[in-house]
mmCIF file of C-alpha atoms in Angstrom:
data_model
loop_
_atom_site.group_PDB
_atom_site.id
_atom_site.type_symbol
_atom_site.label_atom_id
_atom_site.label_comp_id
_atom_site.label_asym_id
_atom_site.label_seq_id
_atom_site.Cartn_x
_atom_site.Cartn_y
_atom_site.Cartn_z
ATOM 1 C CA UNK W 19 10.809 28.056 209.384
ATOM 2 C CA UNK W 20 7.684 29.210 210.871
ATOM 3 C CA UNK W 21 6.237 29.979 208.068
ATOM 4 C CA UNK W 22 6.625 26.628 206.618
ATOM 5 C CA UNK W 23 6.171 25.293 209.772
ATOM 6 C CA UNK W 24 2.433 26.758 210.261
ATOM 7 C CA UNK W 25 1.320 26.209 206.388
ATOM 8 C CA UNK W 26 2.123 22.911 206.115
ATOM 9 C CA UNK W 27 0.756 21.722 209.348
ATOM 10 C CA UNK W 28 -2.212 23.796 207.934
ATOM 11 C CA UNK W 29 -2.282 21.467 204.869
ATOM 12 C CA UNK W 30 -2.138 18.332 207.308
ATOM 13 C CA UNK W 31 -4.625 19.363 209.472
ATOM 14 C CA UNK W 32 -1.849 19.840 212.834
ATOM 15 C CA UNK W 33 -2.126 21.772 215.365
ATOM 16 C CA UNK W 34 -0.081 24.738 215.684
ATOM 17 C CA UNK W 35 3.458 24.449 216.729
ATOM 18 C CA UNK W 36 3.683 24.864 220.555
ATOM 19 C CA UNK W 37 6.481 27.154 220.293
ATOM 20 C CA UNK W 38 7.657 29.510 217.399
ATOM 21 C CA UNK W 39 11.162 29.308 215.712
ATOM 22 C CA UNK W 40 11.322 32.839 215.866
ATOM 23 C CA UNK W 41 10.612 34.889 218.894
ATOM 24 C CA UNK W 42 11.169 38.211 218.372
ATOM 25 C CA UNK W 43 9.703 40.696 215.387
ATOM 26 C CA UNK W 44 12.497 40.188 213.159
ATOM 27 C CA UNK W 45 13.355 42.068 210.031
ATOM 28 C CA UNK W 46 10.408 43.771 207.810
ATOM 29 C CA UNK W 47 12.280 42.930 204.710
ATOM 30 C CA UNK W 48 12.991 39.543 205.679
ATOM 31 C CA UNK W 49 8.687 39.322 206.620
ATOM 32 C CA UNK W 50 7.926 40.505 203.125
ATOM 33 C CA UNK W 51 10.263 37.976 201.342
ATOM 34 C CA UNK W 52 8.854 35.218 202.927
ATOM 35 C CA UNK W 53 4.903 36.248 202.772
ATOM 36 C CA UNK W 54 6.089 36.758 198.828
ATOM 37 C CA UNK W 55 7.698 32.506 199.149
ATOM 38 C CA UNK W 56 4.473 31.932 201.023
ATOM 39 C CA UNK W 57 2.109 33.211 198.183
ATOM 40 C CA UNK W 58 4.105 31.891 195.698
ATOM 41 C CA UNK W 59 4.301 28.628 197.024
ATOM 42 C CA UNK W 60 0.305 28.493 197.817
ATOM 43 C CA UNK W 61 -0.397 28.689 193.892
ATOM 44 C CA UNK W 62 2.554 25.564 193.528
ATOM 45 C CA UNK W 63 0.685 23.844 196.078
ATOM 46 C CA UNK W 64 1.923 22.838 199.601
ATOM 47 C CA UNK W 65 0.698 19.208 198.730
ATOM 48 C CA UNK W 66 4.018 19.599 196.071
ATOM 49 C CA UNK W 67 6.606 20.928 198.324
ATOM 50 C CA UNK W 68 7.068 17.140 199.988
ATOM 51 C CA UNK W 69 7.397 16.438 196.646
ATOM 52 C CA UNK W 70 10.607 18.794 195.862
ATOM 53 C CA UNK W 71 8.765 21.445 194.319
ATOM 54 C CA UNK W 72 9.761 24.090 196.358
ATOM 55 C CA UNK W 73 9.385 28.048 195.030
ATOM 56 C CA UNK W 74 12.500 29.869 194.477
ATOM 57 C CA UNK W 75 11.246 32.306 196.559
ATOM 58 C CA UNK W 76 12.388 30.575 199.245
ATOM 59 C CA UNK W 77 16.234 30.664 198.277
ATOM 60 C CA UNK W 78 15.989 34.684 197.957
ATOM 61 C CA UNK W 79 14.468 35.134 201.502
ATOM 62 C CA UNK W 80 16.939 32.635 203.193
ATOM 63 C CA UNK W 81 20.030 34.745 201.060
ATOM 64 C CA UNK W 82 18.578 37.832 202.141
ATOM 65 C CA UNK W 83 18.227 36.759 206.053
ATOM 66 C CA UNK W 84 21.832 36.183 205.975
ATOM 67 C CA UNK W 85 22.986 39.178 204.615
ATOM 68 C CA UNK W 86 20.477 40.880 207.074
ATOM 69 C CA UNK W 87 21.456 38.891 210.283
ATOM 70 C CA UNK W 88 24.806 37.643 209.950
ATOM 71 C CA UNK W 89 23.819 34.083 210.897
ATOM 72 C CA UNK W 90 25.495 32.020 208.335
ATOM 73 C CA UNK W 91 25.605 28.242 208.919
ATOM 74 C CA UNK W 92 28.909 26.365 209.886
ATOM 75 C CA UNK W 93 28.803 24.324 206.067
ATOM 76 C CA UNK W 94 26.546 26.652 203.366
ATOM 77 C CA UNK W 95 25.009 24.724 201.051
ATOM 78 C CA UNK W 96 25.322 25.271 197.351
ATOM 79 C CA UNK W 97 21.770 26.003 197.144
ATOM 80 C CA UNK W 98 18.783 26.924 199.849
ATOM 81 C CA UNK W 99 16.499 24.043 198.095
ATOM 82 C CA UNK W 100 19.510 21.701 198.100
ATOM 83 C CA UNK W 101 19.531 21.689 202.177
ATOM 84 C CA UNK W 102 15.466 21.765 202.281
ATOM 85 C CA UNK W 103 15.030 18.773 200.277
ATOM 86 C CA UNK W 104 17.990 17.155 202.520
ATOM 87 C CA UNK W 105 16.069 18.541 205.819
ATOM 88 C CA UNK W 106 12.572 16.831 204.173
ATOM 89 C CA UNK W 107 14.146 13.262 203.614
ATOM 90 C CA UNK W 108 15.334 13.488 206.971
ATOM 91 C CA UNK W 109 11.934 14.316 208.294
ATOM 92 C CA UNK W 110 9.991 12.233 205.846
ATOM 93 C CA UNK W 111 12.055 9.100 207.344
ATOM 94 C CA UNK W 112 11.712 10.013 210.922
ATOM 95 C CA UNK W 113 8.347 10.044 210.110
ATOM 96 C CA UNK W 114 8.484 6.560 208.794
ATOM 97 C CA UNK W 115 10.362 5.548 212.036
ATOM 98 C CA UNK W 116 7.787 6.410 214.367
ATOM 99 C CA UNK W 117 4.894 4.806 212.113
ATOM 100 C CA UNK W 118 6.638 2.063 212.431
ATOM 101 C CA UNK W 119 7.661 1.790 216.005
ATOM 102 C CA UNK W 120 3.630 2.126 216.074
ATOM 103 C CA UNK W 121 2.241 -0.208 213.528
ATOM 104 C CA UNK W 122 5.219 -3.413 214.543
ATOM 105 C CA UNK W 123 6.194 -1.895 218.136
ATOM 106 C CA UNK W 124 9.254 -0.409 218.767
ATOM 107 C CA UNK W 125 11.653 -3.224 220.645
ATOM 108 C CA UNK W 126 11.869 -6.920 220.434
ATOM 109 C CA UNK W 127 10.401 -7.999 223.481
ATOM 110 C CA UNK W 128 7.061 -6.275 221.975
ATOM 111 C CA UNK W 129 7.257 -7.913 218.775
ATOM 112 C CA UNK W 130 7.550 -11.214 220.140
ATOM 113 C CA UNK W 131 4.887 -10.915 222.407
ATOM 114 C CA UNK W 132 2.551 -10.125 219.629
ATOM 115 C CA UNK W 133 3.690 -12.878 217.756
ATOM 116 C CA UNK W 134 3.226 -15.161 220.723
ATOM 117 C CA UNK W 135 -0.480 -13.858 221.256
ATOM 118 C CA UNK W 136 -1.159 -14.357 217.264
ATOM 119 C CA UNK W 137 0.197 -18.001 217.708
ATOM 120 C CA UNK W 138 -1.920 -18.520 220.850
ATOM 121 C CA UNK W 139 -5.373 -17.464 219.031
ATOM 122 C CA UNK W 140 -4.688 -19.289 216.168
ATOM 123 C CA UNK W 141 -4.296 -22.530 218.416
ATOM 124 C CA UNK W 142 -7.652 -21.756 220.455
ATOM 125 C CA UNK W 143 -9.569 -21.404 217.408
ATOM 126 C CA UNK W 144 -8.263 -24.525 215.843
ATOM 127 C CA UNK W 145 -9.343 -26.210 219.302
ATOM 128 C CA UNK W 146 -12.701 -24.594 219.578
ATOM 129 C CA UNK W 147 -13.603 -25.224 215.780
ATOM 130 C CA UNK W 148 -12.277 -28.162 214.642
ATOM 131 C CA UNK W 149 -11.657 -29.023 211.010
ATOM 132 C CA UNK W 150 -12.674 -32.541 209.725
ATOM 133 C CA UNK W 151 -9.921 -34.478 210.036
ATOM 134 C CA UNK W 152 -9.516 -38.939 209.149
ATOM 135 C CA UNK W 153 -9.362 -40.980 212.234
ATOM 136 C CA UNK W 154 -5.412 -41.235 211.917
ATOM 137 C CA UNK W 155 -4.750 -37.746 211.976
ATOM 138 C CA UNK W 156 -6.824 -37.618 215.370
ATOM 139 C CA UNK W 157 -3.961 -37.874 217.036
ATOM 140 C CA UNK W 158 -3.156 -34.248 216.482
ATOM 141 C CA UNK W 159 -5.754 -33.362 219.044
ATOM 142 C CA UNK W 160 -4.867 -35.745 221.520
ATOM 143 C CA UNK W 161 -3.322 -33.496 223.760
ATOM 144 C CA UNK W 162 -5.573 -30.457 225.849
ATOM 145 C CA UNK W 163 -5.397 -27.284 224.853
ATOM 146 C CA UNK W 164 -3.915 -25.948 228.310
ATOM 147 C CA UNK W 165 -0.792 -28.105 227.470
ATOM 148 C CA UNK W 166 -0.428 -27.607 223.878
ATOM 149 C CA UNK W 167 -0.104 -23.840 224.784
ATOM 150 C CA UNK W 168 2.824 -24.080 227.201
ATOM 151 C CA UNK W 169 4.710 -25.524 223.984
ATOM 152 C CA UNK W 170 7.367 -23.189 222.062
ATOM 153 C CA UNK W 171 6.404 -20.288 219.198
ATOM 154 C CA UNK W 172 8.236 -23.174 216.850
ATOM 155 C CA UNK W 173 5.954 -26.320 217.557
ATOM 156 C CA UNK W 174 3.123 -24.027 217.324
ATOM 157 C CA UNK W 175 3.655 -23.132 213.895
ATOM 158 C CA UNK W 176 4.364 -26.778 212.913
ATOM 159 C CA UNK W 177 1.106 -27.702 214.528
ATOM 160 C CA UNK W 178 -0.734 -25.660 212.714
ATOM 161 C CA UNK W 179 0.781 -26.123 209.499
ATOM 162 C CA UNK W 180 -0.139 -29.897 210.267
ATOM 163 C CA UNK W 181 -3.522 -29.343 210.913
ATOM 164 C CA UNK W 182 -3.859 -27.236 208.144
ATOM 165 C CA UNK W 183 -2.643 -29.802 205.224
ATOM 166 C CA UNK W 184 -4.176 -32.969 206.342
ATOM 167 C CA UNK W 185 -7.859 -30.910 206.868
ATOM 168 C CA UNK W 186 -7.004 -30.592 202.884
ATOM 169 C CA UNK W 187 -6.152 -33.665 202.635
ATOM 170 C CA UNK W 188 -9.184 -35.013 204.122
ATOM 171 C CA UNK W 189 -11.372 -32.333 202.521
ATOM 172 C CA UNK W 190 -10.324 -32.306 199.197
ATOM 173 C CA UNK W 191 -11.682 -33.783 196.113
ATOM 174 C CA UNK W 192 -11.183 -37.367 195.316
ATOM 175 C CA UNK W 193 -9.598 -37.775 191.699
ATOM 176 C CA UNK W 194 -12.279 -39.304 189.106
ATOM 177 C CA UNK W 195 -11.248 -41.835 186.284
ATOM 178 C CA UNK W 196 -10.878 -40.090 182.831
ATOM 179 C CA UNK W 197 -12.991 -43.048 181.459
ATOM 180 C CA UNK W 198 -15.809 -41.619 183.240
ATOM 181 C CA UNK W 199 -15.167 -38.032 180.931
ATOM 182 C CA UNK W 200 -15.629 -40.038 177.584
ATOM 183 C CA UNK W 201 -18.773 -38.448 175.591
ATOM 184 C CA UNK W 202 -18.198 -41.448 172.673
ATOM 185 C CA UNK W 203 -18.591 -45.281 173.282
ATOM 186 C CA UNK W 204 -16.766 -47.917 170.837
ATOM 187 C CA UNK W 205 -18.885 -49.515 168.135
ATOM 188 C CA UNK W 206 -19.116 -52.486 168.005
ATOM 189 C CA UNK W 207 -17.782 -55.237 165.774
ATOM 190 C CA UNK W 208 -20.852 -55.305 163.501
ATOM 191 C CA UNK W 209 -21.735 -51.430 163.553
ATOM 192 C CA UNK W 210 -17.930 -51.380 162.561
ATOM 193 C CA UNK W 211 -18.231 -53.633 159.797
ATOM 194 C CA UNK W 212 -21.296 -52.073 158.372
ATOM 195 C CA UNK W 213 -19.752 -48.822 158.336
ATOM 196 C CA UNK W 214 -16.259 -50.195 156.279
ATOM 197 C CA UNK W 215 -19.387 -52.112 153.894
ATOM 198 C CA UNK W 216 -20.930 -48.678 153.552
ATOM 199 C CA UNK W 217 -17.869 -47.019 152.397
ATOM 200 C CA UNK W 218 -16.641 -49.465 150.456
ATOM 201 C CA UNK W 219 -19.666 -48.886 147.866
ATOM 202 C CA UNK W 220 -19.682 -45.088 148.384
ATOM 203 C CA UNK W 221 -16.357 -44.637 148.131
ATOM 204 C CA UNK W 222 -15.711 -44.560 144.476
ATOM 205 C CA UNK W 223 -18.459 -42.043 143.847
ATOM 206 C CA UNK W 224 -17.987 -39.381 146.877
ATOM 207 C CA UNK W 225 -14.473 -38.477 145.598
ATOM 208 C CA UNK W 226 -16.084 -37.695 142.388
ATOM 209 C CA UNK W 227 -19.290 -35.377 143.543
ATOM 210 C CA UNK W 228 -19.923 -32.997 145.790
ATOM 211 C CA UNK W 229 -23.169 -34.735 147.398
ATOM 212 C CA UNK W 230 -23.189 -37.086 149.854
ATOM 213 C CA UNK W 231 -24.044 -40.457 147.523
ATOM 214 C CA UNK W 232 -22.447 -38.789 144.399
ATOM 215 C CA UNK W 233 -26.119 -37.986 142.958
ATOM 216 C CA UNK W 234 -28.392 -35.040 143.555
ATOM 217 C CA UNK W 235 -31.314 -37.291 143.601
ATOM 218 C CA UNK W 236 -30.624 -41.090 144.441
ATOM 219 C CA UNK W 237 -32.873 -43.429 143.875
ATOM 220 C CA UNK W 238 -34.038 -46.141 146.190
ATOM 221 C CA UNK W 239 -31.102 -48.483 146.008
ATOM 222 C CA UNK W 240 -28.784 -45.760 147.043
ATOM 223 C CA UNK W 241 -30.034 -44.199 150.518
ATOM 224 C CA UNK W 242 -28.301 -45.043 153.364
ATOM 225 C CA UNK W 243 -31.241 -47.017 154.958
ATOM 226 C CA UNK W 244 -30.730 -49.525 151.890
ATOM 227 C CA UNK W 245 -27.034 -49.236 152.187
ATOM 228 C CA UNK W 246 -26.920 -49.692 155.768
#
């Protein structure tokens, strides 16, 4: 244990362990085991043993401190990595505990009172910068700020929510006819009628030639100027 202990607070950046697992010399075949799990697990990579992959070495030198010492647990597993990677998920949620109980707070009471101070700065700043609001949603200022604070977390939430819909309300974009979109204008009655005149004489001789007025070279009678 301490030698897992010290290399992976090593790989953290810790500082050292206050107090050592193991107080006394212990065994010399026991030490060389382990500096062998040590070495072997340095070219794995400590950054991979949170990550289950753990050297066998490990297994022998627990096996052979048993056999050594005597000091068997109460329930052996049926393998050395299957307890370590139960002992790490157990660790790697405490850890999770505690950054939690520091991020959110740790009880109730705290969490609501950071709730209640979020509320309470949202409120001031609403009061100190106002949005734009119509004259007939005034009326959700109409009160002073010293009061509107003594109300509950609830009404606070609703009053903000309020304030925040009807500034888009007020704010937002007015919808614009579709008319005013158009890019084409209707001709009128006479364009309309010269156009039908135009294809009525062209029509006979466009479905017959590839060019325009059914001649490569049209003479004078047959431009559009004439036509039109």
């Amino acid at each position: 244990m301490d030698a897992i202990d010290g290399n992976v607070r090593t790989y953290l950046c810790l500082p050292p362990r206050p107090s050592l697992w193991q107080r006394g010399p212990g065994n010399r075949s026991v030490y060389a085991a382990v500096q062998r799990a040590v070495a072997a697990q340095a070219l794995i990579g400590w950054e991979n043993f949170f990550l289950g992959f753990v050297s066998p070495h490990w297994e022998y030198a627990q096996k052979l401190y048993w056999e050594i010492s005597g000091d068997y647990p109460a329930r052996i597993p049926r393998s050395w990595t299957e307890g370590l990677l139960s002992a790490l998920w157990e660790c790697s949620h405490e850890i999770w505990l505690h950054r939690n109980s520091l991020r959110h707070r740790a009880t109730a009471a705290e969490q609501a009172s950071k709730l209640r101070a979020r509320l309470e700065t949202l409120v001031t700043d609403r009061y100190l910068y106002r949005p734009h609001l119509e004259d007939r949603y005034r009326w959700l200022f109409g009160i002073p700020l010293t009061t509107r604070l003594k109300e509950g977390n609830r009404a606070l939430q609703v009053w903000l929510t309020s304030v925040s819909n009807l500034s888009s309300i007020t704010t937002g974009l007015t919808q614009t006819d579709l008319r005013q979109h158009a890019t084409f204008q209707r001709l009128s009655e006479a364009s309309l009628g010269r156009l039908r005149r135009l294809h009525h004489v062209t029509g006979h001789v466009t479905s017959k030639s590839k060019f325009a007025l059914g001649h490569p070279h049209p003479s004078s009678t047959q431009t559009l100027t004439t036509l039109w």
